[in-house]
Amino acid sequence: MKKSAFIFFVCFIYSLSLSAQTSGGTGFIGVNFDNLFSIRQGTLTGGYFFTDNFALGLNTNIGLGLRPNGDGVDGSDLNLGAGIFGRYHFPSNNNDFRVFGEVEFGLNRNYFDNNSNWSGFEYSSAGFGLLYFISSDFSLEASTRLRLANFDDNVRLYLGNLDFGLKYYFGN
């Protein structure tokens, strides 16, 4: 009997520590990879839970890509950007898995070597994702989003990149 009570107590404390990672006062840092099937861009991210399940944070985008043209490579591009985001983790009975919604606003700058100039655009996005706590301090996540980008008054809609990431949680 004492052994079962001890095991129950340890499991209960462990589950509390996992759910505490989205409580107010917790911070996180991490990395995401844009579109796992053709990785071109990585995002360094950091945020802070101001209240339970709600975080605000910053993203920095860094990307490098080669553009094929059928006969070889047409050129390369460099992508740098930054954005702010808000994220809400929906409450769940399962502390290991969480569904979240996220909105982001930011600026990107691209350099294309075949025309030697920088171009830029503003963007806004909304999406959702699923994260899994692999321990009390780390989570894996997958997300997708709908993004509107404004290229010199030419608005484009992007849908459905599948991003993957790893986050480290600290504090509280």
PDB file of C-alpha atoms in Angstrom:
ATOM      1  CA  MET A   1       0.000   0.000   0.000  1.00  0.00           C
ATOM      2  CA  LYS A   2       2.784   2.419   0.922  1.00  0.00           C
ATOM      3  CA  LYS A   3       4.572   1.641  -2.350  1.00  0.00           C
ATOM      4  CA  SER A   4       1.466   2.421  -4.454  1.00  0.00           C
ATOM      5  CA  ALA A   5       0.850   5.675  -2.557  1.00  0.00           C
ATOM      6  CA  PHE A   6       4.469   6.704  -3.171  1.00  0.00           C
ATOM      7  CA  ILE A   7       4.201   5.941  -6.912  1.00  0.00           C
ATOM      8  CA  PHE A   8       0.922   7.891  -7.114  1.00  0.00           C
ATOM      9  CA  PHE A   9       2.522  10.851  -5.287  1.00  0.00           C
ATOM     10  CA  VAL A  10       5.569  10.889  -7.616  1.00  0.00           C
ATOM     11  CA  CYS A  11       3.313  10.753 -10.725  1.00  0.00           C
ATOM     12  CA  PHE A  12       1.124  13.557  -9.339  1.00  0.00           C
ATOM     13  CA  ILE A  13       4.120  15.832  -8.619  1.00  0.00           C
ATOM     14  CA  TYR A  14       5.607  15.050 -12.067  1.00  0.00           C
ATOM     15  CA  SER A  15       2.337  15.983 -13.808  1.00  0.00           C
ATOM     16  CA  LEU A  16       2.193  19.274 -11.885  1.00  0.00           C
ATOM     17  CA  SER A  17       5.720  20.149 -12.954  1.00  0.00           C
ATOM     18  CA  LEU A  18       4.816  19.624 -16.622  1.00  0.00           C
ATOM     19  CA  SER A  19       1.725  21.809 -16.496  1.00  0.00           C
ATOM     20  CA  ALA A  20       3.655  24.509 -14.628  1.00  0.00           C
ATOM     21  CA  GLN A  21       5.685  25.162 -17.777  1.00  0.00           C
ATOM     22  CA  THR A  22       2.853  27.260 -19.222  1.00  0.00           C
ATOM     23  CA  SER A  23       2.048  29.103 -15.989  1.00  0.00           C
ATOM     24  CA  GLY A  24       2.641  32.806 -15.410  1.00  0.00           C
ATOM     25  CA  GLY A  25       6.273  33.683 -14.743  1.00  0.00           C
ATOM     26  CA  THR A  26       7.759  30.976 -16.980  1.00  0.00           C
ATOM     27  CA  GLY A  27      10.065  31.865 -19.872  1.00  0.00           C
ATOM     28  CA  PHE A  28      11.151  29.847 -22.895  1.00  0.00           C
ATOM     29  CA  ILE A  29      13.715  29.900 -25.678  1.00  0.00           C
ATOM     30  CA  GLY A  30      13.906  27.671 -28.704  1.00  0.00           C
ATOM     31  CA  VAL A  31      14.433  27.068 -32.374  1.00  0.00           C
ATOM     32  CA  ASN A  32      11.952  26.266 -35.158  1.00  0.00           C
ATOM     33  CA  PHE A  33      12.638  25.043 -38.665  1.00  0.00           C
ATOM     34  CA  ASP A  34      10.449  26.324 -41.462  1.00  0.00           C
ATOM     35  CA  ASN A  35       8.916  23.574 -43.571  1.00  0.00           C
ATOM     36  CA  LEU A  36      10.735  20.402 -42.533  1.00  0.00           C
ATOM     37  CA  PHE A  37      10.498  18.975 -46.059  1.00  0.00           C
ATOM     38  CA  SER A  38      12.623  21.763 -47.581  1.00  0.00           C
ATOM     39  CA  ILE A  39      14.407  23.426 -44.675  1.00  0.00           C
ATOM     40  CA  ARG A  40      15.504  26.895 -45.761  1.00  0.00           C
ATOM     41  CA  GLN A  41      14.911  28.988 -42.696  1.00  0.00           C
ATOM     42  CA  GLY A  42      15.419  28.714 -38.965  1.00  0.00           C
ATOM     43  CA  THR A  43      13.738  30.824 -36.327  1.00  0.00           C
ATOM     44  CA  LEU A  44      15.229  31.618 -32.949  1.00  0.00           C
ATOM     45  CA  THR A  45      12.432  32.390 -30.525  1.00  0.00           C
ATOM     46  CA  GLY A  46      11.993  33.493 -26.945  1.00  0.00           C
ATOM     47  CA  GLY A  47       8.955  34.325 -24.864  1.00  0.00           C
ATOM     48  CA  TYR A  48       7.496  34.841 -21.421  1.00  0.00           C
ATOM     49  CA  PHE A  49       4.176  33.656 -19.929  1.00  0.00           C
ATOM     50  CA  PHE A  50       2.654  36.788 -18.402  1.00  0.00           C
ATOM     51  CA  THR A  51      -0.388  34.823 -17.207  1.00  0.00           C
ATOM     52  CA  ASP A  52      -1.228  31.130 -17.190  1.00  0.00           C
ATOM     53  CA  ASN A  53      -1.188  29.765 -20.764  1.00  0.00           C
ATOM     54  CA  PHE A  54      -0.581  33.184 -22.444  1.00  0.00           C
ATOM     55  CA  ALA A  55       2.881  34.225 -23.671  1.00  0.00           C
ATOM     56  CA  LEU A  56       4.343  37.118 -25.627  1.00  0.00           C
ATOM     57  CA  GLY A  57       7.689  36.871 -27.382  1.00  0.00           C
ATOM     58  CA  LEU A  58      10.149  37.679 -30.152  1.00  0.00           C
ATOM     59  CA  ASN A  59      11.232  35.712 -33.229  1.00  0.00           C
ATOM     60  CA  THR A  60      14.304  36.222 -35.393  1.00  0.00           C
ATOM     61  CA  ASN A  61      14.295  34.590 -38.840  1.00  0.00           C
ATOM     62  CA  ILE A  62      17.515  33.512 -40.524  1.00  0.00           C
ATOM     63  CA  GLY A  63      17.438  31.743 -43.871  1.00  0.00           C
ATOM     64  CA  LEU A  64      19.661  30.863 -46.800  1.00  0.00           C
ATOM     65  CA  GLY A  65      18.531  29.159 -49.959  1.00  0.00           C
ATOM     66  CA  LEU A  66      19.598  28.164 -53.457  1.00  0.00           C
ATOM     67  CA  ARG A  67      17.217  28.654 -56.359  1.00  0.00           C
ATOM     68  CA  PRO A  68      17.344  25.864 -58.955  1.00  0.00           C
ATOM     69  CA  ASN A  69      16.361  26.701 -62.546  1.00  0.00           C
ATOM     70  CA  GLY A  70      16.276  23.245 -64.163  1.00  0.00           C
ATOM     71  CA  ASP A  71      19.853  23.353 -65.518  1.00  0.00           C
ATOM     72  CA  GLY A  72      21.527  24.050 -62.216  1.00  0.00           C
ATOM     73  CA  VAL A  73      21.382  26.846 -59.691  1.00  0.00           C
ATOM     74  CA  ASP A  74      20.006  30.263 -60.667  1.00  0.00           C
ATOM     75  CA  GLY A  75      21.241  32.063 -57.551  1.00  0.00           C
ATOM     76  CA  SER A  76      20.923  32.241 -53.827  1.00  0.00           C
ATOM     77  CA  ASP A  77      19.017  34.338 -51.367  1.00  0.00           C
ATOM     78  CA  LEU A  78      19.543  35.463 -47.784  1.00  0.00           C
ATOM     79  CA  ASN A  79      16.564  36.115 -45.529  1.00  0.00           C
ATOM     80  CA  LEU A  80      16.720  38.071 -42.241  1.00  0.00           C
ATOM     81  CA  GLY A  81      13.759  39.147 -40.168  1.00  0.00           C
ATOM     82  CA  ALA A  82      12.192  39.728 -36.782  1.00  0.00           C
ATOM     83  CA  GLY A  83       8.696  39.574 -35.377  1.00  0.00           C
ATOM     84  CA  ILE A  84       6.620  39.712 -32.219  1.00  0.00           C
ATOM     85  CA  PHE A  85       4.096  37.030 -31.335  1.00  0.00           C
ATOM     86  CA  GLY A  86       1.356  36.160 -28.897  1.00  0.00           C
ATOM     87  CA  ARG A  87       0.642  32.534 -28.036  1.00  0.00           C
ATOM     88  CA  TYR A  88      -2.182  30.917 -26.087  1.00  0.00           C
ATOM     89  CA  HIS A  89      -1.985  27.311 -24.817  1.00  0.00           C
ATOM     90  CA  PHE A  90      -5.434  25.787 -24.525  1.00  0.00           C
ATOM     91  CA  PRO A  91      -6.042  24.014 -21.187  1.00  0.00           C
ATOM     92  CA  SER A  92      -5.845  20.247 -21.396  1.00  0.00           C
ATOM     93  CA  ASN A  93      -6.439  17.216 -19.198  1.00  0.00           C
ATOM     94  CA  ASN A  94      -3.267  15.684 -20.640  1.00  0.00           C
ATOM     95  CA  ASN A  95      -0.284  17.645 -19.347  1.00  0.00           C
ATOM     96  CA  ASP A  96       2.131  16.133 -21.879  1.00  0.00           C
ATOM     97  CA  PHE A  97       0.296  17.384 -24.997  1.00  0.00           C
ATOM     98  CA  ARG A  98      -0.929  20.946 -25.539  1.00  0.00           C
ATOM     99  CA  VAL A  99      -2.685  22.664 -28.440  1.00  0.00           C
ATOM    100  CA  PHE A 100      -1.792  26.323 -28.966  1.00  0.00           C
ATOM    101  CA  GLY A 101      -2.831  29.229 -31.140  1.00  0.00           C
ATOM    102  CA  GLU A 102      -0.424  31.945 -32.219  1.00  0.00           C
ATOM    103  CA  VAL A 103      -0.452  35.306 -34.023  1.00  0.00           C
ATOM    104  CA  GLU A 104       2.664  37.103 -35.259  1.00  0.00           C
ATOM    105  CA  PHE A 105       3.605  40.426 -36.867  1.00  0.00           C
ATOM    106  CA  GLY A 106       7.025  41.170 -38.329  1.00  0.00           C
ATOM    107  CA  LEU A 107       9.416  42.439 -40.995  1.00  0.00           C
ATOM    108  CA  ASN A 108      11.673  40.471 -43.355  1.00  0.00           C
ATOM    109  CA  ARG A 109      14.524  41.534 -45.619  1.00  0.00           C
ATOM    110  CA  ASN A 110      15.730  39.384 -48.536  1.00  0.00           C
ATOM    111  CA  TYR A 111      18.940  39.672 -50.545  1.00  0.00           C
ATOM    112  CA  PHE A 112      19.017  38.016 -53.978  1.00  0.00           C
ATOM    113  CA  ASP A 113      22.541  37.684 -55.385  1.00  0.00           C
ATOM    114  CA  ASN A 114      21.484  37.487 -59.031  1.00  0.00           C
ATOM    115  CA  ASN A 115      20.050  41.030 -58.936  1.00  0.00           C
ATOM    116  CA  SER A 116      22.226  42.371 -56.067  1.00  0.00           C
ATOM    117  CA  ASN A 117      19.562  44.180 -54.113  1.00  0.00           C
ATOM    118  CA  TRP A 118      17.703  43.954 -50.835  1.00  0.00           C
ATOM    119  CA  SER A 119      13.923  43.804 -50.764  1.00  0.00           C
ATOM    120  CA  GLY A 120      11.648  43.748 -47.791  1.00  0.00           C
ATOM    121  CA  PHE A 121       8.139  42.958 -46.724  1.00  0.00           C
ATOM    122  CA  GLU A 122       5.881  43.131 -43.698  1.00  0.00           C
ATOM    123  CA  TYR A 123       3.904  40.092 -42.656  1.00  0.00           C
ATOM    124  CA  SER A 124       1.227  38.954 -40.275  1.00  0.00           C
ATOM    125  CA  SER A 125       0.274  35.376 -39.550  1.00  0.00           C
ATOM    126  CA  ALA A 126      -2.134  33.273 -37.530  1.00  0.00           C
ATOM    127  CA  GLY A 127      -1.839  29.578 -36.878  1.00  0.00           C
ATOM    128  CA  PHE A 128      -2.059  26.709 -34.481  1.00  0.00           C
ATOM    129  CA  GLY A 129       0.113  23.871 -33.328  1.00  0.00           C
ATOM    130  CA  LEU A 130       0.633  20.926 -31.028  1.00  0.00           C
ATOM    131  CA  LEU A 131       3.436  20.558 -28.523  1.00  0.00           C
ATOM    132  CA  TYR A 132       4.610  17.583 -26.522  1.00  0.00           C
ATOM    133  CA  PHE A 133       6.596  17.927 -23.287  1.00  0.00           C
ATOM    134  CA  ILE A 134       9.412  15.373 -23.525  1.00  0.00           C
ATOM    135  CA  SER A 135      10.496  16.416 -20.007  1.00  0.00           C
ATOM    136  CA  SER A 136       9.540  19.133 -17.544  1.00  0.00           C
ATOM    137  CA  ASP A 137      11.976  21.539 -19.271  1.00  0.00           C
ATOM    138  CA  PHE A 138      11.762  20.645 -22.994  1.00  0.00           C
ATOM    139  CA  SER A 139       9.001  20.384 -25.576  1.00  0.00           C
ATOM    140  CA  LEU A 140       8.775  19.388 -29.226  1.00  0.00           C
ATOM    141  CA  GLU A 141       6.237  21.212 -31.369  1.00  0.00           C
ATOM    142  CA  ALA A 142       4.684  21.185 -34.805  1.00  0.00           C
ATOM    143  CA  SER A 143       2.703  24.095 -36.197  1.00  0.00           C
ATOM    144  CA  THR A 144       1.188  25.527 -39.338  1.00  0.00           C
ATOM    145  CA  ARG A 145       0.015  29.031 -40.179  1.00  0.00           C
ATOM    146  CA  LEU A 146      -1.687  31.296 -42.659  1.00  0.00           C
ATOM    147  CA  ARG A 147       0.569  34.252 -43.555  1.00  0.00           C
ATOM    148  CA  LEU A 148      -0.178  37.520 -45.319  1.00  0.00           C
ATOM    149  CA  ALA A 149       2.895  39.277 -46.728  1.00  0.00           C
ATOM    150  CA  ASN A 150       2.997  42.780 -48.201  1.00  0.00           C
ATOM    151  CA  PHE A 151       5.664  43.114 -50.930  1.00  0.00           C
ATOM    152  CA  ASP A 152       5.613  46.802 -51.959  1.00  0.00           C
ATOM    153  CA  ASP A 153       1.790  46.989 -51.876  1.00  0.00           C
ATOM    154  CA  ASN A 154       1.484  43.553 -53.490  1.00  0.00           C
ATOM    155  CA  VAL A 155      -0.193  41.356 -50.848  1.00  0.00           C
ATOM    156  CA  ARG A 156       0.396  37.597 -51.040  1.00  0.00           C
ATOM    157  CA  LEU A 157      -1.205  34.799 -49.062  1.00  0.00           C
ATOM    158  CA  TYR A 158       0.852  31.781 -47.948  1.00  0.00           C
ATOM    159  CA  LEU A 159      -0.769  28.715 -46.490  1.00  0.00           C
ATOM    160  CA  GLY A 160       0.345  25.556 -44.833  1.00  0.00           C
ATOM    161  CA  ASN A 161       4.053  25.363 -44.064  1.00  0.00           C
ATOM    162  CA  LEU A 162       4.614  22.647 -41.479  1.00  0.00           C
ATOM    163  CA  ASP A 163       7.161  23.938 -38.939  1.00  0.00           C
ATOM    164  CA  PHE A 164       8.929  21.871 -36.275  1.00  0.00           C
ATOM    165  CA  GLY A 165      10.651  23.150 -33.165  1.00  0.00           C
ATOM    166  CA  LEU A 166      12.271  22.501 -29.802  1.00  0.00           C
ATOM    167  CA  LYS A 167      11.709  24.727 -26.747  1.00  0.00           C
ATOM    168  CA  TYR A 168      13.447  24.993 -23.372  1.00  0.00           C
ATOM    169  CA  TYR A 169      11.326  26.273 -20.449  1.00  0.00           C
ATOM    170  CA  PHE A 170      12.792  27.974 -17.376  1.00  0.00           C
ATOM    171  CA  GLY A 171      11.684  29.958 -14.344  1.00  0.00           C
ATOM    172  CA  ASN A 172       8.613  29.470 -12.200  1.00  0.00           C
TER     173      ASN A 172
END
